[in-house]
Tab-separated table of C-alpha atoms and ligand atoms in Angstrom:
chain	number	residue	atom	x	y	z
A	63	UNK	CA	0.000	0.000	0.000
A	64	UNK	CA	1.410	3.428	-0.984
A	65	UNK	CA	1.075	5.805	1.949
A	66	UNK	CA	2.620	8.942	3.403
A	67	UNK	CA	1.545	9.576	6.973
A	68	UNK	CA	3.638	12.630	7.845
A	69	UNK	CA	2.927	15.729	5.734
A	70	UNK	CA	2.997	19.355	6.893
A	71	UNK	CA	0.551	21.825	5.346
A	72	UNK	CA	0.502	25.624	5.443
A	73	UNK	CA	-1.484	25.373	8.677
A	74	UNK	CA	1.974	24.927	10.252
A	75	UNK	CA	5.347	25.281	8.517
A	76	UNK	CA	4.508	23.544	5.244
A	77	UNK	CA	4.497	25.621	2.043
A	78	UNK	CA	1.397	24.185	0.409
A	79	UNK	CA	-2.323	24.020	1.021
A	80	UNK	CA	-3.947	20.699	1.866
A	81	UNK	CA	-5.575	20.661	-1.565
A	82	UNK	CA	-2.193	21.096	-3.294
A	83	UNK	CA	-0.818	18.247	-1.173
A	84	UNK	CA	-3.718	16.001	-2.181
A	85	UNK	CA	-3.228	16.803	-5.873
A	86	UNK	CA	0.391	15.720	-5.532
A	87	UNK	CA	-0.646	12.596	-3.602
A	88	UNK	CA	-3.132	11.691	-6.338
A	89	UNK	CA	-0.529	12.222	-9.083
A	90	UNK	CA	1.740	9.768	-7.203
A	91	UNK	CA	-1.071	7.234	-6.660
A	92	UNK	CA	-0.888	7.394	-2.866
A	93	UNK	CA	-3.680	5.446	-1.188
A	94	UNK	CA	-3.502	7.114	2.234
A	95	UNK	CA	-2.041	10.352	3.545
A	96	UNK	CA	-1.978	12.038	6.933
A	97	UNK	CA	-1.889	15.812	7.158
A	98	UNK	CA	0.257	16.156	10.255
A	99	UNK	CA	0.895	19.744	11.213
A	100	UNK	CA	3.153	20.737	14.073
A	101	UNK	CA	1.295	21.009	17.362
A	102	UNK	CA	0.408	23.798	19.738
A	103	UNK	CA	3.788	24.010	21.463
A	104	UNK	CA	5.922	24.292	18.333
A	105	UNK	CA	7.112	27.756	17.272
A	106	UNK	CA	5.532	27.254	13.821
A	107	UNK	CA	2.717	24.966	14.930
A	108	UNK	CA	-0.936	25.131	13.961
A	109	UNK	CA	-2.818	27.796	15.907
A	110	UNK	CA	-5.409	26.243	18.141
A	111	UNK	CA	-8.027	28.633	16.745
A	112	UNK	CA	-7.459	27.115	13.254
A	113	UNK	CA	-7.992	23.482	14.202
A	114	UNK	CA	-11.753	23.479	13.554
A	115	UNK	CA	-11.239	25.276	10.227
A	116	UNK	CA	-8.697	22.644	9.159
A	117	UNK	CA	-11.128	19.853	10.113
A	118	UNK	CA	-13.880	21.401	7.966
A	119	UNK	CA	-11.454	21.757	5.070
A	120	UNK	CA	-10.299	18.142	5.441
A	121	UNK	CA	-13.868	16.875	5.517
A	122	UNK	CA	-14.759	18.784	2.329
A	123	UNK	CA	-11.639	17.487	0.566
A	124	UNK	CA	-12.463	13.884	1.523
A	125	UNK	CA	-15.492	14.285	-0.759
A	126	UNK	CA	-13.287	15.429	-3.652
A	127	UNK	CA	-10.528	12.864	-3.141
A	128	UNK	CA	-12.460	9.695	-2.445
A	129	UNK	CA	-9.619	7.606	-3.876
A	130	UNK	CA	-7.331	8.657	-0.991
A	131	UNK	CA	-7.781	7.864	2.698
A	132	UNK	CA	-7.118	11.239	4.364
A	133	UNK	CA	-6.142	11.264	8.017
A	134	UNK	CA	-6.259	14.292	10.271
A	135	UNK	CA	-3.037	14.262	12.259
A	136	UNK	CA	-0.794	16.314	14.470
A	137	UNK	CA	2.901	16.169	15.372
A	138	UNK	CA	2.851	17.068	19.040
A	139	UNK	CA	6.051	18.205	20.693
A	140	UNK	CA	7.130	16.235	23.735
A	141	UNK	CA	7.369	18.897	26.409
A	142	UNK	CA	8.900	19.123	29.848
A	143	UNK	CA	8.618	15.778	31.660
A	144	UNK	CA	7.083	14.187	28.586
A	145	UNK	CA	3.884	16.205	28.642
A	146	UNK	CA	1.827	16.117	25.410
A	147	UNK	CA	-0.519	19.039	24.841
A	148	UNK	CA	-3.553	18.229	22.698
A	149	UNK	CA	-6.120	20.298	24.603
A	150	UNK	CA	-9.159	18.070	24.050
A	151	UNK	CA	-8.754	17.751	20.313
A	152	UNK	CA	-9.214	14.396	18.608
A	153	UNK	CA	-7.010	13.249	15.748
A	154	UNK	CA	-6.764	10.132	13.609
A	155	UNK	CA	-3.009	10.134	14.100
A	156	UNK	CA	-1.007	11.733	16.913
A	157	UNK	CA	2.735	11.690	16.325
A	158	UNK	CA	5.031	12.689	19.172
A	159	UNK	CA	8.530	14.044	18.675
A	160	UNK	CA	11.213	16.427	19.895
A	161	UNK	CA	12.930	19.164	17.872
A	162	UNK	CA	15.890	20.167	19.995
A	163	UNK	CA	19.077	18.523	21.141
A	164	UNK	CA	19.031	16.122	24.090
A	165	UNK	CA	21.533	13.790	25.656
A	166	UNK	CA	20.321	10.212	25.330
A	167	UNK	CA	19.216	9.557	28.931
A	168	UNK	CA	17.136	12.738	29.096
A	169	UNK	CA	15.674	11.989	25.668
A	170	UNK	CA	14.695	8.454	26.682
A	171	UNK	CA	13.067	9.783	29.855
A	172	UNK	CA	10.933	12.221	27.839
A	173	UNK	CA	10.016	9.675	25.212
A	174	UNK	CA	9.014	7.067	27.816
A	175	UNK	CA	6.742	9.565	29.520
A	176	UNK	CA	5.139	10.487	26.211
A	177	UNK	CA	4.581	6.802	25.401
A	178	UNK	CA	2.858	6.300	28.771
A	179	UNK	CA	0.657	9.393	28.378
A	180	UNK	CA	-2.032	7.482	26.496
A	181	UNK	CA	-2.222	10.341	23.976
A	182	UNK	CA	0.302	9.169	21.401
A	183	UNK	CA	-0.214	6.878	18.390
A	184	UNK	CA	3.352	6.876	17.066
A	185	UNK	CA	6.834	8.119	17.954
A	186	UNK	CA	8.135	10.257	15.097
A	187	UNK	CA	11.774	10.397	13.935
A	188	UNK	CA	12.973	8.608	17.096
A	189	UNK	CA	16.600	9.437	17.816
A	190	UNK	CA	16.888	12.624	15.751
A	191	UNK	CA	19.041	15.368	17.364
A	192	UNK	CA	20.102	13.036	20.163
A	193	UNK	CA	23.679	12.794	21.342
A	194	UNK	CA	24.291	9.158	22.188
A	195	UNK	CA	26.712	8.779	25.061
A	196	UNK	CA	25.409	5.650	26.803
A	197	UNK	CA	27.578	2.562	26.397
A	198	UNK	CA	26.107	0.439	23.558
A	199	UNK	CA	24.986	-2.406	25.847
A	200	UNK	CA	23.188	-0.034	28.232
A	201	UNK	CA	21.543	1.724	25.317
A	202	UNK	CA	20.386	-1.576	23.822
A	203	UNK	CA	18.831	-2.555	27.164
A	204	UNK	CA	17.043	0.782	27.543
A	205	UNK	CA	15.780	0.709	23.975
A	206	UNK	CA	14.489	-2.838	24.474
A	207	UNK	CA	12.547	-1.573	27.498
A	208	UNK	CA	11.236	1.342	25.454
A	209	UNK	CA	10.027	-0.971	22.679
A	210	UNK	CA	8.234	-3.122	25.301
A	211	UNK	CA	6.631	-0.010	26.764
A	212	UNK	CA	5.466	1.059	23.297
A	213	UNK	CA	3.906	-2.371	22.818
A	214	UNK	CA	2.131	-2.116	26.184
A	215	UNK	CA	0.701	1.317	25.312
A	216	UNK	CA	-0.053	0.584	21.624
A	217	UNK	CA	2.403	3.181	20.329
A	218	UNK	CA	3.716	2.597	16.812
A	219	UNK	CA	7.158	3.487	15.500
A	220	UNK	CA	7.391	5.921	12.609
A	221	UNK	CA	9.885	5.223	9.827
A	222	UNK	CA	10.803	8.790	8.832
A	223	UNK	CA	12.373	9.173	5.402
A	224	UNK	CA	13.463	12.810	5.767
A	225	UNK	CA	15.622	12.202	8.832
A	226	UNK	CA	16.224	8.498	8.129
A	227	UNK	CA	15.200	7.699	11.695
A	228	UNK	CA	15.078	5.564	13.775
A	229	UNK	CA	18.428	3.826	13.330
A	230	UNK	CA	18.361	0.254	12.122
A	231	UNK	CA	19.050	-1.227	15.581
A	232	UNK	CA	15.962	0.388	17.090
A	233	UNK	CA	13.808	-0.511	14.079
A	234	UNK	CA	14.832	-4.145	14.638
A	235	UNK	CA	13.925	-3.965	18.321
A	236	UNK	CA	10.524	-2.488	17.461
A	237	UNK	CA	9.825	-5.215	14.915
A	238	UNK	CA	10.862	-7.921	17.402
A	239	UNK	CA	8.573	-6.385	20.038
A	240	UNK	CA	5.656	-6.737	17.598
A	241	UNK	CA	5.016	-3.005	17.234
A	242	UNK	CA	2.955	-1.381	14.508
A	243	UNK	CA	4.761	1.076	12.212
A	244	UNK	CA	3.923	4.151	10.162
A	245	UNK	CA	5.600	5.586	7.063
A	246	UNK	CA	6.350	9.296	6.671
A	247	UNK	CA	8.113	11.661	4.271
A	248	UNK	CA	7.970	14.578	6.733
A	249	UNK	CA	7.276	16.647	3.630
A	250	UNK	CA	7.069	20.439	4.002
A	251	UNK	CA	6.314	21.156	0.323
A	252	UNK	CA	4.198	19.384	-2.274
A	253	UNK	CA	6.939	17.921	-4.509
A	254	UNK	CA	8.311	15.858	-1.619
A	255	UNK	CA	4.947	14.311	-0.752
A	256	UNK	CA	5.384	10.563	-1.129
A	257	UNK	CA	9.179	10.622	-0.773
A	258	UNK	CA	9.169	7.565	1.443
A	259	UNK	CA	11.700	5.268	-0.238
A	260	UNK	CA	13.933	4.894	2.827
A	261	UNK	CA	10.974	4.129	5.075
A	262	UNK	CA	9.425	1.614	2.688
A	263	UNK	CA	12.741	-0.155	2.218
A	264	UNK	CA	13.141	-0.640	5.956
A	265	UNK	CA	9.498	-1.553	6.454
A	266	UNK	CA	9.919	-4.341	3.911
A	267	UNK	CA	13.105	-5.522	5.579
A	268	UNK	CA	11.741	-5.734	9.111
A	269	UNK	CA	7.915	-5.666	9.254
A	270	UNK	CA	4.954	-7.549	7.896
A	271	UNK	CA	2.656	-5.158	6.017
A	272	UNK	CA	-0.206	-6.132	8.352
A	273	UNK	CA	1.656	-4.056	10.984
A	274	UNK	CA	1.177	-0.801	9.049
A	275	UNK	CA	-0.767	1.582	11.285
A	276	UNK	CA	-3.296	3.622	9.326
A	277	UNK	CA	-4.787	5.755	12.075
A	278	UNK	CA	-7.348	5.108	14.757
A	279	UNK	CA	-11.062	5.766	14.799
A	280	UNK	CA	-11.577	9.080	16.560
B	513	ZN	ZN1	9.400	16.599	13.486
B	514	ZN	ZN1	7.315	16.748	10.857
């Protein structure tokens, strides 16, 4: 199945409108996309007052693009102590991620808290901007625990083509733990919608396609 479940629109820091994104998705024969704008705590995130407007727009476009499954998503920043701010908004796909540098132990602490929050569907670009200083064996142990925690809380792992994250070792651990996965280009402009080659390659290497997570029912 051809999907791209991580696309930014001009409701956050993407260049293009949702309609322009869907045109591109149709031209590339994508079967499912998720419009995933940055969340409320990101410097270029969607404004909370625009969420309802975006929902209305998405609903209208679903009528025009019946050949594409269109998910309403958000990429929520993992805040202090792992807090995820969604107000009370409902999304088909909640990605959680960080966008600043962390040392590995602090990063893992934040990510674990986000996983346990019950608000997150998938961890996005796990390991990006992280300085790894833990000894490899300790890191492996901690990442094994994280994968088990993700399984317990039904959190999928995102294979992110833009950042080529997570690293192969963590992808393997996630697959062994029986996690679901998502595929994302992390596109910020229409031409890169569907640029998911790296993600698809690794999905094929490590996961059964039945593990592809295509959003939850709101
Ligand atoms: Zn991100
Ligand atoms: Zn993103």
